[in-house]
Coordinates of C-alpha atoms in Angstrom, one line a residue:
Chain A
M1 CA -11.2 13.0 18.5
S2 CA -8.4 13.0 16.0
D3 CA -6.7 9.8 17.2
Y4 CA -6.9 6.7 15.1
E5 CA -8.6 3.7 16.8
H6 CA -8.5 0.9 14.2
I7 CA -5.8 0.8 11.5
L8 CA -5.9 -1.5 8.5
V9 CA -2.6 -2.2 6.7
G10 CA -2.7 -3.6 3.2
V11 CA 0.3 -5.8 2.4
D12 CA 1.4 -7.5 -0.8
L13 CA 3.8 -9.7 1.2
T14 CA 6.9 -8.4 -0.6
E15 CA 10.0 -7.1 1.2
E16 CA 8.7 -3.6 0.7
S17 CA 5.6 -4.5 2.7
K18 CA 7.8 -4.6 5.8
L19 CA 8.4 -0.9 5.5
V20 CA 4.7 -0.3 5.1
A21 CA 3.9 -2.5 8.1
A22 CA 6.5 -0.8 10.2
R23 CA 4.8 2.5 9.7
A24 CA 1.4 0.9 10.6
V25 CA 2.8 -0.7 13.7
A26 CA 4.4 2.7 14.8
L27 CA 1.0 4.4 14.3
A28 CA -0.9 1.7 16.1
N29 CA 1.5 2.0 19.0
A30 CA 1.5 5.8 19.1
F31 CA -2.4 5.9 19.1
E32 CA -2.8 2.6 21.1
A33 CA -5.0 1.6 18.1
R34 CA -6.1 -1.9 17.0
L35 CA -4.2 -3.1 14.0
S36 CA -5.6 -5.3 11.3
C37 CA -3.9 -6.4 8.0
A38 CA -5.2 -7.5 4.6
H39 CA -3.6 -9.3 1.7
V40 CA -5.6 -9.4 -1.5
I41 CA -4.9 -12.1 -4.1
E42 CA -5.8 -10.9 -7.6
P43 CA -7.4 -13.9 -9.3
L44 CA -5.4 -15.0 -12.4
S45 CA -8.5 -14.6 -14.5
L46 CA -8.6 -10.9 -13.5
A47 CA -4.9 -10.3 -14.0
Y48 CA -4.9 -11.9 -17.4
G49 CA -8.2 -10.8 -18.7
G50 CA -10.2 -13.9 -18.0
D51 CA -9.1 -15.6 -21.2
I52 CA -6.7 -18.3 -20.2
P53 CA -7.4 -21.7 -21.9
M54 CA -6.7 -24.0 -19.0
D55 CA -8.0 -24.9 -15.6
L56 CA -6.5 -22.6 -13.1
T57 CA -8.1 -24.0 -10.1
T58 CA -5.0 -25.9 -8.9
I59 CA -2.7 -23.0 -9.4
Q60 CA -5.1 -20.7 -7.7
E61 CA -5.3 -23.0 -4.7
Q62 CA -1.6 -23.2 -4.5
I63 CA -1.3 -19.4 -4.6
Q64 CA -3.9 -19.1 -1.9
E65 CA -2.2 -21.7 0.4
T66 CA 1.2 -20.0 0.0
A67 CA -0.3 -16.6 0.6
K68 CA -2.1 -17.8 3.7
V69 CA 1.2 -19.1 5.2
H70 CA 3.1 -15.9 4.3
L71 CA 0.4 -13.7 5.7
Q72 CA 0.5 -15.7 9.0
E73 CA 4.2 -15.3 9.2
F74 CA 4.1 -11.7 8.3
S75 CA 1.3 -11.0 10.8
A76 CA 3.2 -12.8 13.6
Q77 CA 6.1 -10.4 13.0
M78 CA 3.8 -7.5 13.4
G79 CA 2.0 -9.0 16.4
I80 CA -1.4 -9.2 14.6
A81 CA -3.7 -11.9 15.9
E82 CA -5.4 -14.3 13.5
E83 CA -8.8 -12.7 13.8
N84 CA -7.3 -9.4 12.5
Q85 CA -5.8 -11.0 9.4
H86 CA -7.8 -10.9 6.2
L87 CA -7.0 -12.9 3.1
I88 CA -9.3 -12.3 0.1
F89 CA -9.6 -12.5 -3.6
G90 CA -10.3 -9.5 -5.9
R91 CA -9.0 -6.2 -7.0
P92 CA -6.6 -4.9 -4.3
E93 CA -7.9 -1.3 -4.2
T94 CA -11.6 -2.3 -4.1
E95 CA -11.2 -5.1 -1.6
I96 CA -9.0 -3.1 0.8
D97 CA -11.6 -0.3 0.9
A98 CA -14.4 -2.9 1.4
I99 CA -12.6 -4.6 4.3
A100 CA -11.9 -1.2 5.9
A101 CA -15.6 -0.4 5.8
D102 CA -16.4 -3.9 7.1
I103 CA -14.2 -3.8 10.1
G104 CA -14.7 -0.1 10.8
A105 CA -11.1 1.0 10.2
D106 CA -10.5 4.7 10.5
L107 CA -7.1 4.6 8.7
I108 CA -5.8 2.5 5.8
V109 CA -2.1 2.2 5.3
V110 CA -0.7 1.1 1.9
G111 CA 2.5 1.3 0.0
S112 CA 3.0 3.7 -2.8
H113 CA 5.7 3.7 -5.5
G114 CA 5.3 7.2 -6.6
R115 CA 5.5 8.5 -10.1
H116 CA 7.0 6.0 -12.5
G117 CA 6.1 3.8 -15.4
L118 CA 2.7 2.4 -15.9
A119 CA 1.5 3.2 -12.4
L120 CA 1.4 6.9 -13.4
I121 CA -0.9 6.1 -16.4
L122 CA -3.1 3.4 -15.0
G123 CA -3.2 4.6 -11.5
S124 CA -1.6 2.8 -8.6
T125 CA -3.2 0.7 -5.9
A126 CA -2.6 3.6 -3.5
N127 CA -4.5 5.8 -5.9
G128 CA -7.4 3.4 -6.2
V129 CA -7.6 2.9 -2.5
L130 CA -7.6 6.7 -2.0
H131 CA -10.5 7.2 -4.4
G132 CA -12.9 4.7 -2.8
A133 CA -11.8 4.7 0.8
P134 CA -14.3 5.2 3.6
C135 CA -11.6 6.7 5.8
D136 CA -8.2 8.3 5.9
V137 CA -5.4 6.7 3.7
L138 CA -1.7 6.8 4.5
A139 CA 0.5 6.1 1.5
V140 CA 3.9 4.9 2.6
R141 CA 6.6 5.7 0.1
V142 CA 8.5 2.6 -1.0
G143 CA 11.0 2.0 -3.7
L144 CA 12.3 5.6 -3.7
K145 CA 15.3 4.5 -5.7
E146 CA 13.1 4.0 -8.7
L147 CA 12.1 7.7 -8.6
S148 CA 15.6 8.9 -9.7
Chain B
M1 CA 13.0 4.2 12.7
S2 CA 9.3 4.3 11.7
D3 CA 8.4 7.4 13.7
Y4 CA 7.7 10.6 11.9
E5 CA 9.9 13.5 12.8
H6 CA 8.7 16.4 10.6
I7 CA 5.1 16.6 9.4
L8 CA 3.9 19.1 6.8
V9 CA 0.2 19.8 6.6
G10 CA -1.2 21.4 3.5
V11 CA -4.2 23.6 4.2
D12 CA -6.6 25.4 1.9
L13 CA -7.9 27.5 4.8
T14 CA -11.5 26.3 4.5
E15 CA -13.5 24.9 7.4
E16 CA -12.5 21.4 6.3
S17 CA -8.9 22.3 6.8
K18 CA -9.5 22.2 10.5
L19 CA -10.2 18.5 10.3
V20 CA -7.1 17.9 8.3
A21 CA -5.0 20.0 10.7
A22 CA -6.5 18.2 13.7
R23 CA -5.2 14.9 12.4
A24 CA -1.8 16.5 11.7
V25 CA -1.6 17.9 15.2
A26 CA -2.6 14.5 16.7
L27 CA 0.2 12.8 14.7
A28 CA 2.7 15.4 15.7
N29 CA 1.8 15.0 19.3
A30 CA 1.9 11.2 19.1
F31 CA 5.3 11.2 17.5
E32 CA 6.6 14.3 19.2
A33 CA 7.3 15.5 15.6
R34 CA 7.9 19.0 14.3
L35 CA 4.8 20.4 12.6
S36 CA 4.9 22.8 9.6
C37 CA 2.1 24.0 7.4
A38 CA 1.7 25.3 3.9
H39 CA -0.9 27.2 2.0
V40 CA -0.6 27.5 -1.7
I41 CA -2.2 30.3 -3.6
E42 CA -3.0 29.3 -7.1
P43 CA -2.2 32.4 -9.3
L44 CA -5.3 33.6 -11.1
S45 CA -3.4 33.4 -14.4
L46 CA -3.0 29.6 -13.8
A47 CA -6.6 29.1 -12.7
Y48 CA -8.0 30.9 -15.7
G49 CA -5.6 29.9 -18.3
G50 CA -3.4 32.9 -18.4
D51 CA -5.8 34.8 -20.7
I52 CA -7.5 37.4 -18.6
P53 CA -7.4 40.9 -20.3
M54 CA -6.9 43.0 -17.2
D55 CA -4.2 43.8 -14.7
L56 CA -4.6 41.3 -11.9
T57 CA -1.8 42.6 -9.7
T58 CA -4.0 44.4 -7.3
I59 CA -6.4 41.5 -6.9
Q60 CA -3.5 39.1 -6.5
E61 CA -1.9 41.3 -3.8
Q62 CA -5.2 41.4 -1.9
I63 CA -5.6 37.7 -2.1
Q64 CA -2.1 37.2 -0.8
E65 CA -2.6 39.6 2.1
T66 CA -5.8 38.0 3.1
A67 CA -4.3 34.5 2.8
K68 CA -1.4 35.6 5.0
V69 CA -3.6 36.8 7.8
H70 CA -5.8 33.7 7.6
L71 CA -2.7 31.4 7.6
Q72 CA -1.4 33.2 10.7
E73 CA -4.7 32.8 12.5
F74 CA -4.9 29.2 11.4
S75 CA -1.4 28.4 12.4
A76 CA -1.9 30.1 15.8
Q77 CA -4.8 27.7 16.5
M78 CA -2.5 24.7 15.7
G79 CA 0.4 26.1 17.7
I80 CA 2.7 26.5 14.6
A81 CA 5.4 29.1 14.9
E82 CA 5.9 31.6 12.1
E83 CA 9.1 30.0 10.8
N84 CA 7.1 26.8 10.2
Q85 CA 4.4 28.6 8.1
H86 CA 4.8 28.6 4.3
L87 CA 2.7 30.7 2.0
I88 CA 3.5 30.3 -1.7
F89 CA 2.2 30.7 -5.2
G90 CA 1.8 27.9 -7.7
R91 CA 0.0 24.6 -8.3
P92 CA -0.9 23.2 -4.9
E93 CA 0.2 19.6 -5.6
T94 CA 3.6 20.6 -7.0
E95 CA 4.4 23.2 -4.4
I96 CA 3.4 21.1 -1.4
D97 CA 5.8 18.4 -2.6
A98 CA 8.5 20.9 -3.2
I99 CA 8.2 22.4 0.3
A100 CA 8.2 18.9 1.8
A101 CA 11.5 18.2 0.1
D102 CA 12.8 21.6 1.0
I103 CA 12.2 21.4 4.7
G104 CA 12.9 17.6 4.9
A105 CA 9.4 16.6 5.9
D106 CA 8.9 12.8 6.2
L107 CA 5.1 13.0 6.1
I108 CA 2.7 15.2 4.2
V109 CA -0.9 15.5 5.4
V110 CA -3.6 16.8 3.0
G111 CA -7.3 16.7 2.7
S112 CA -9.1 14.4 0.2
H113 CA -12.7 14.5 -0.9
G114 CA -12.8 11.0 -2.3
R115 CA -14.6 10.0 -5.5
H116 CA -17.0 12.6 -6.8
G117 CA -17.4 14.9 -9.7
L118 CA -14.5 16.5 -11.6
A119 CA -11.9 15.5 -9.0
L120 CA -12.3 11.9 -10.1
I121 CA -11.6 12.8 -13.8
L122 CA -9.0 15.4 -13.4
G123 CA -7.2 14.0 -10.3
S124 CA -7.5 15.7 -6.9
T125 CA -4.8 17.6 -5.1
A126 CA -4.3 14.6 -2.8
N127 CA -3.6 12.5 -5.9
G128 CA -1.2 15.0 -7.3
V129 CA 0.7 15.2 -4.0
L130 CA 0.8 11.5 -3.8
H131 CA 2.4 11.1 -7.2
G132 CA 5.2 13.5 -6.7
A133 CA 5.8 13.3 -3.0
P134 CA 9.3 12.8 -1.7
C135 CA 7.8 11.1 1.4
D136 CA 4.7 9.4 2.9
V137 CA 1.4 11.1 2.3
L138 CA -1.7 11.0 4.6
A139 CA -4.9 11.8 2.9
V140 CA -7.5 12.9 5.4
R141 CA -11.0 12.2 4.3
V142 CA -13.2 15.3 4.4
G143 CA -16.6 16.1 3.0
L144 CA -17.8 12.5 3.4
K145 CA -21.4 13.7 3.1
E146 CA -20.7 14.3 -0.6
L147 CA -19.8 10.7 -1.2
S148 CA -23.3 9.3 -0.7

């Protein structure tokens, strides 16, 4: 069997995510596959090196609440039921691969910005997902204008 | 529109390529898309640093002839017509992206071995394709046994 049965789309809840999600929805429809989505919140302590001299708990909680609402709105647009929505903390590339393994997804769909700037040197989220993925990975090209 | 219309599958003509091709065929069927395939022969001078003290022309011609026959056999199994088969010389990642742009593909399908060995350090073909691609890239996981 070469049809996909359970597709996981990773979204960062930006406008570009809609393009990525649209591809995932098209694939899920084409293969009559189950569709799940995941949004990963990178903890501020990770993003800033764990060295911020203030209590971040309140800010972190606000970020989580906002993200939760946005993910629900986003998922509603894609027709994804609440049990198929995943909101988690951590490094996006690691967590998306972990969820994929957890839910038994056979395809991960993520956005990719292509070759530009720091992403080329540090490796993009799409690259990270690709390296550790337990299944196929579709990188949806977004922000092509930046490629020049 | 989020449906794919022209899919390009990159094949290295190994047994694993059949898995990659099967995915590409499934996608082409699901989206009623055109399917093209490409096999890239890495010139011996590139693979060995351009410093081999003998005439490689004969060997290179033999490799090309063999690859041509194998690509035709492979394509026949996938139902790909001759005008949609591409056999070229160069760096696989660069050439696959170039062909995709040339034929106006909106999805590239390639195999990916995941995280192991030198591929992790040097970057795999899938990674290279991902960086320079003019369109979406599907990395089909092959050789999972090696991941352990």
